Amino acid sequence: MHDMHRSGNGAKFFYPQSNWLKDTLREPFRLVEPSDVAYREACARFEFLASLIAMDTDNDFLSYPWAGEFFIDSTWGYDNNGLAAVIEAKLTDTWPLLRAGAFGGELLRAQKALTALTEWRGKHDRTW
């Protein structure tokens, strides 16, 4: 992946697949979301939510999140700020993803998945 997708200055990305996917899909999604900032934020939310769903398992071997740029401190956040705090605040019985059937419609499973994702990040953290 590093050989296929390098940064503008030739350096390697921490999460090349994340950056490549975001760059590759930017133009096709421009009509849906013209704002580059909103598009980047939507990509981070997608990666976070996909990872949250991936962590919804009782088998530790299978619980492996998407290694994406949402893990970077500036996006994930700290001190109850950032994307992780935003998602955590949305975890209620009325959360649309939960009502649509994710996590079996069970709030406790969603909260458990968030805890597992947070712990995974703590063990495998990379920062810029």
CSV table of N, CA and C in Angstrom, one decimal, residues 1-7 12-13 15-18 20:
chain,number,residue,atom,x,y,z
A,1,MET,N,0.8,-1.2,0.0
A,1,MET,CA,0.0,0.0,0.0
A,1,MET,C,0.9,1.3,0.0
A,2,HIS,N,2.0,1.2,0.8
A,2,HIS,CA,2.8,2.4,0.8
A,2,HIS,C,3.4,2.7,-0.6
A,3,ASP,N,3.8,1.6,-1.3
A,3,ASP,CA,4.3,1.9,-2.7
A,3,ASP,C,3.3,2.4,-3.6
A,4,MET,N,2.1,2.1,-3.4
A,4,MET,CA,1.0,2.5,-4.3
A,4,MET,C,0.5,3.9,-4.0
A,5,HIS,N,0.6,4.3,-2.7
A,5,HIS,CA,0.0,5.6,-2.3
A,5,HIS,C,0.9,6.3,-1.3
A,6,ARG,N,1.7,7.3,-1.8
A,6,ARG,CA,2.6,8.0,-1.0
A,6,ARG,C,2.1,9.5,-0.8
A,7,SER,N,2.5,10.1,0.2
A,7,SER,CA,2.1,11.5,0.4
A,7,SER,C,2.8,12.4,-0.6
A,12,LYS,N,5.7,8.2,4.0
A,12,LYS,CA,4.7,7.2,4.2
A,12,LYS,C,3.6,7.6,5.1
A,13,PHE,N,2.4,7.3,4.8
A,13,PHE,CA,1.2,7.6,5.7
A,13,PHE,C,1.2,6.5,6.8
A,15,TYR,N,-1.6,5.4,8.0
A,15,TYR,CA,-2.8,4.7,7.6
A,15,TYR,C,-3.0,4.8,6.1
A,16,PRO,N,-2.1,4.3,5.2
A,16,PRO,CA,-2.2,4.5,3.8
A,16,PRO,C,-3.5,4.1,3.2
A,17,GLN,N,-4.1,3.0,3.6
A,17,GLN,CA,-5.4,2.5,3.0
A,17,GLN,C,-6.5,3.5,3.3
A,18,SER,N,-6.5,4.2,4.5
A,18,SER,CA,-7.5,5.2,4.9
A,18,SER,C,-7.3,6.4,4.0
A,20,TRP,N,-5.8,6.6,1.0
A,20,TRP,CA,-6.0,6.2,-0.4
A,20,TRP,C,-7.5,6.2,-0.6
